[in-house]
Amino acid sequence: GSGKSTLLNLLGCLDRPTAGSFLLGGEDVAKMNDDQLSETRAKRIGFVFQSYNLLPALTVVENIEMPLYYGGRLDGDTRDRCVELAKLVGLGNRLDHRPSQLSGGQQQRVAIARALAPNPSVLLLDEPTSALDPELVNEVLEVIRRLAIDDGLTMIISTHQVRFADEVADRVAFLSGGSILEEGPAHEVLTNPRHPLTARFLSVMEADKVPETVR
């Protein structure tokens, strides 16, 4: 309830800001018309939601292809690219499986590959492990960790995994009541918070439970 999902929805061009400005590539999103907003969302921003939102009748590869259809970017290399993305998230042996044949962790990895299909400028992830059983969390975090550290992909993540945020994030922000309490370099904020509410929150958190954190 701190405003993490609302912030990501604004950054992902799913909602339009009613005040202030939001610059994406030098363009003010608040001033875009609906067509410009849709095009920006389809071609420049990848979004991974808390729930997987996969289409049950489609296979792994077909689900990954979906944003390419929407963005009008299909060509002869589309299937090869989507197969490579499936392999990237560890599902090269599940290409023809449907969501009902996959675990929750596997479904979320399909959702990550689908978000990567249009080659977005930024990937937004809204608590990507919140719907997973504990034993499936690490397999999804490992994919995100690889994208952040090995591939250098720009991501903004809302997460409840403090240790993970400390490991992969360049910067973190703590939100409360729709406002940013504190933000700065990840390790510095997580180990030496300046705001008393941030410090109090971290003091009672276990190592594997993360605060209201947005990277």
Short mmCIF file of C-alpha atoms in Angstrom, two decimals:
data_model
loop_
_atom_site.label_atom_id
_atom_site.label_comp_id
_atom_site.label_asym_id
_atom_site.label_seq_id
_atom_site.Cartn_x
_atom_site.Cartn_y
_atom_site.Cartn_z
CA GLY A 1 0.00 0.00 0.00
CA SER A 2 2.98 2.36 -0.19
CA GLY A 3 2.55 3.24 -3.87
CA LYS A 4 5.02 0.86 -5.54
CA SER A 5 2.59 -0.56 -8.11
CA THR A 6 1.16 2.89 -8.85
CA LEU A 7 4.66 4.20 -9.49
CA LEU A 8 5.46 1.32 -11.84
CA ASN A 9 2.13 1.75 -13.65
CA LEU A 10 3.02 5.39 -14.28
CA LEU A 11 6.55 4.54 -15.43
CA GLY A 12 5.14 1.76 -17.62
CA CYS A 13 2.67 4.11 -19.33
CA LEU A 14 -0.28 2.08 -18.05
CA ASP A 15 -1.54 5.12 -16.13
CA ARG A 16 -1.17 8.76 -17.05
CA PRO A 17 0.19 11.21 -14.46
CA THR A 18 -2.25 13.93 -13.39
CA ALA A 19 0.46 16.32 -12.20
CA GLY A 20 4.17 16.86 -12.67
CA SER A 21 6.20 15.46 -15.52
CA PHE A 22 7.76 12.15 -16.46
CA LEU A 23 10.46 12.26 -19.11
CA LEU A 24 11.22 9.18 -21.17
CA GLY A 25 13.95 9.70 -23.73
CA GLY A 26 13.46 13.44 -23.38
CA GLU A 27 9.72 13.24 -24.06
CA ASP A 28 7.13 14.16 -21.44
CA VAL A 29 4.84 11.13 -21.09
CA ALA A 30 2.14 13.26 -19.45
CA LYS A 31 1.76 15.19 -22.71
CA MET A 32 1.56 12.18 -25.03
CA ASN A 33 -1.72 11.35 -26.74
CA ASP A 34 -3.19 7.87 -26.42
CA ASP A 35 -1.57 6.57 -29.61
CA GLN A 36 1.87 7.85 -28.58
CA LEU A 37 1.42 6.35 -25.14
CA SER A 38 0.50 2.95 -26.57
CA GLU A 39 3.43 2.97 -28.99
CA THR A 40 5.86 3.93 -26.23
CA ARG A 41 4.53 1.18 -23.98
CA ALA A 42 4.67 -1.47 -26.72
CA LYS A 43 8.12 -0.73 -28.08
CA ARG A 44 10.17 0.76 -25.24
CA ILE A 45 8.94 -0.71 -21.95
CA GLY A 46 8.81 -4.31 -20.74
CA PHE A 47 6.51 -5.08 -17.80
CA VAL A 48 6.46 -8.15 -15.55
CA PHE A 49 3.45 -8.26 -13.25
CA GLN A 50 2.85 -9.98 -9.91
CA SER A 51 0.61 -12.50 -11.65
CA TYR A 52 1.95 -14.13 -14.77
CA ASN A 53 -0.87 -13.06 -17.14
CA LEU A 54 -0.01 -15.76 -19.67
CA LEU A 55 -2.56 -16.81 -22.28
CA PRO A 56 -3.53 -20.39 -21.34
CA ALA A 57 -4.17 -21.60 -24.90
CA LEU A 58 -0.73 -20.57 -26.15
CA THR A 59 2.59 -22.36 -25.81
CA VAL A 60 5.68 -20.92 -24.16
CA VAL A 61 7.03 -19.60 -27.48
CA GLU A 62 3.64 -18.23 -28.56
CA ASN A 63 3.24 -16.35 -25.28
CA ILE A 64 6.71 -14.85 -25.70
CA GLU A 65 5.78 -13.73 -29.23
CA MET A 66 2.66 -11.82 -28.16
CA PRO A 67 4.16 -8.33 -27.66
CA LEU A 68 5.84 -8.59 -31.06
CA TYR A 69 2.44 -9.04 -32.71
CA TYR A 70 1.10 -6.07 -30.77
CA GLY A 71 4.07 -3.92 -31.67
CA GLY A 72 3.86 -4.85 -35.34
CA ARG A 73 7.43 -6.13 -35.36
CA LEU A 74 7.04 -9.68 -36.69
CA ASP A 75 9.55 -10.88 -39.25
CA GLY A 76 11.25 -14.10 -40.25
CA ASP A 77 13.54 -14.04 -37.24
CA THR A 78 10.75 -13.73 -34.67
CA ARG A 79 10.48 -17.41 -33.77
CA ASP A 80 14.27 -17.79 -33.49
CA ARG A 81 14.48 -14.77 -31.19
CA CYS A 82 11.67 -16.06 -28.97
CA VAL A 83 13.26 -19.49 -28.78
CA GLU A 84 16.51 -17.85 -27.69
CA LEU A 85 14.66 -15.87 -25.02
CA ALA A 86 13.05 -19.09 -23.76
CA LYS A 87 16.53 -20.59 -23.50
CA LEU A 88 17.79 -17.45 -21.75
CA VAL A 89 15.29 -17.99 -18.94
CA GLY A 90 16.00 -21.73 -18.77
CA LEU A 91 12.96 -23.01 -20.67
CA GLY A 92 14.53 -24.27 -23.87
CA ASN A 93 13.10 -27.72 -23.14
CA ARG A 94 9.56 -26.40 -22.56
CA LEU A 95 8.95 -24.54 -25.82
CA ASP A 96 5.68 -26.30 -26.69
CA HIS A 97 4.32 -26.50 -23.16
CA ARG A 98 1.26 -24.51 -22.14
CA PRO A 99 0.99 -22.55 -18.86
CA SER A 100 -0.99 -25.33 -17.16
CA GLN A 101 1.98 -27.64 -17.69
CA LEU A 102 4.44 -25.27 -16.00
CA SER A 103 5.24 -24.47 -12.38
CA GLY A 104 4.67 -20.97 -11.06
CA GLY A 105 8.37 -20.19 -11.32
CA GLN A 106 8.46 -21.38 -14.91
CA GLN A 107 5.40 -19.29 -15.78
CA GLN A 108 6.99 -16.18 -14.31
CA ARG A 109 10.14 -16.87 -16.33
CA VAL A 110 7.97 -17.01 -19.47
CA ALA A 111 6.52 -13.65 -18.44
CA ILE A 112 10.05 -12.22 -18.13
CA ALA A 113 11.00 -13.55 -21.58
CA ARG A 114 7.78 -12.10 -23.04
CA ALA A 115 8.62 -8.69 -21.57
CA LEU A 116 12.09 -8.88 -23.14
CA ALA A 117 10.81 -9.82 -26.61
CA PRO A 118 10.44 -6.25 -27.98
CA ASN A 119 13.98 -5.45 -26.75
CA PRO A 120 12.75 -2.73 -24.38
CA SER A 121 14.79 0.19 -23.10
CA VAL A 122 13.75 -0.61 -19.53
CA LEU A 123 12.20 -3.61 -17.79
CA LEU A 124 9.73 -3.00 -14.95
CA LEU A 125 9.03 -5.80 -12.48
CA ASP A 126 6.24 -5.46 -9.93
CA GLU A 127 7.01 -7.85 -7.05
CA PRO A 128 7.83 -10.63 -9.51
CA THR A 129 8.15 -13.32 -6.82
CA SER A 130 5.17 -12.41 -4.62
CA ALA A 131 2.86 -15.05 -6.14
CA LEU A 132 5.42 -17.85 -5.93
CA ASP A 133 5.87 -20.59 -3.39
CA PRO A 134 9.09 -20.01 -1.38
CA GLU A 135 10.96 -22.85 -3.07
CA LEU A 136 10.36 -21.26 -6.50
CA VAL A 137 11.52 -17.75 -5.63
CA ASN A 138 15.25 -18.31 -6.19
CA GLU A 139 14.86 -19.61 -9.75
CA VAL A 140 13.14 -16.37 -10.79
CA LEU A 141 15.55 -14.17 -8.84
CA GLU A 142 18.46 -15.91 -10.56
CA VAL A 143 17.10 -14.97 -13.99
CA ILE A 144 16.67 -11.34 -12.88
CA ARG A 145 20.13 -11.34 -11.30
CA ARG A 146 21.66 -12.56 -14.56
CA LEU A 147 19.86 -9.89 -16.59
CA ALA A 148 21.00 -7.16 -14.20
CA ILE A 149 24.59 -8.20 -13.57
CA ASP A 150 25.63 -10.10 -16.68
CA ASP A 151 23.55 -8.34 -19.34
CA GLY A 152 23.40 -4.88 -17.76
CA LEU A 153 19.70 -4.49 -18.51
CA THR A 154 18.09 -1.39 -17.01
CA MET A 155 15.39 -2.53 -14.58
CA ILE A 156 13.14 -1.00 -11.96
CA ILE A 157 11.96 -3.61 -9.49
CA SER A 158 9.57 -3.46 -6.59
CA THR A 159 10.57 -6.30 -4.29
CA HIS A 160 10.38 -7.72 -0.80
CA GLN A 161 13.81 -9.34 -1.04
CA VAL A 162 16.32 -7.14 0.85
CA ARG A 163 19.33 -9.37 0.27
CA PHE A 164 18.54 -9.54 -3.43
CA ALA A 165 18.13 -5.75 -3.65
CA ASP A 166 21.48 -5.27 -1.95
CA GLU A 167 23.12 -7.63 -4.41
CA VAL A 168 21.75 -6.42 -7.75
CA ALA A 169 20.47 -2.86 -7.30
CA ASP A 170 22.46 0.25 -8.09
CA ARG A 171 20.01 2.43 -6.16
CA VAL A 172 17.02 1.80 -3.90
CA ALA A 173 14.11 3.93 -2.75
CA PHE A 174 11.91 3.31 0.27
CA LEU A 175 8.28 4.31 -0.15
CA SER A 176 5.65 5.08 2.47
CA GLY A 177 2.24 6.59 1.92
CA GLY A 178 2.99 7.43 -1.69
CA SER A 179 6.17 9.33 -0.87
CA ILE A 180 9.84 8.45 -1.08
CA LEU A 181 11.28 8.35 2.43
CA GLU A 182 14.85 7.73 1.38
CA GLU A 183 16.79 6.85 -1.74
CA GLY A 184 20.40 6.40 -2.70
CA PRO A 185 23.09 3.80 -3.46
CA ALA A 186 21.64 0.41 -2.58
CA HIS A 187 24.24 -0.94 -0.17
CA GLU A 188 24.60 2.41 1.59
CA VAL A 189 20.88 2.81 2.19
CA LEU A 190 20.32 -0.81 3.18
CA THR A 191 23.21 -0.90 5.66
CA ASN A 192 23.22 2.70 6.90
CA PRO A 193 19.73 4.20 6.52
CA ARG A 194 19.31 7.86 7.43
CA HIS A 195 15.54 8.12 7.80
CA PRO A 196 14.30 6.81 11.17
CA LEU A 197 11.38 4.95 9.59
CA THR A 198 13.71 3.22 7.16
CA ALA A 199 16.09 2.31 9.97
CA ARG A 200 13.27 0.98 12.14
CA PHE A 201 11.84 -1.02 9.29
CA LEU A 202 15.18 -2.62 8.41
CA SER A 203 15.93 -3.36 12.04
CA VAL A 204 12.98 -5.74 12.28
CA MET A 205 13.37 -7.33 8.86
CA GLU A 206 14.83 -10.76 8.43
CA ALA A 207 17.57 -11.10 5.83
CA ASP A 208 15.30 -12.80 3.31
CA LYS A 209 12.43 -10.34 3.62
CA VAL A 210 12.69 -7.02 1.85
CA PRO A 211 11.03 -3.73 2.71
CA GLU A 212 8.88 -1.50 0.59
CA THR A 213 11.76 -1.19 -1.85
CA VAL A 214 11.88 -0.01 -5.44
CA ARG A 215 15.01 -0.26 -7.52
#
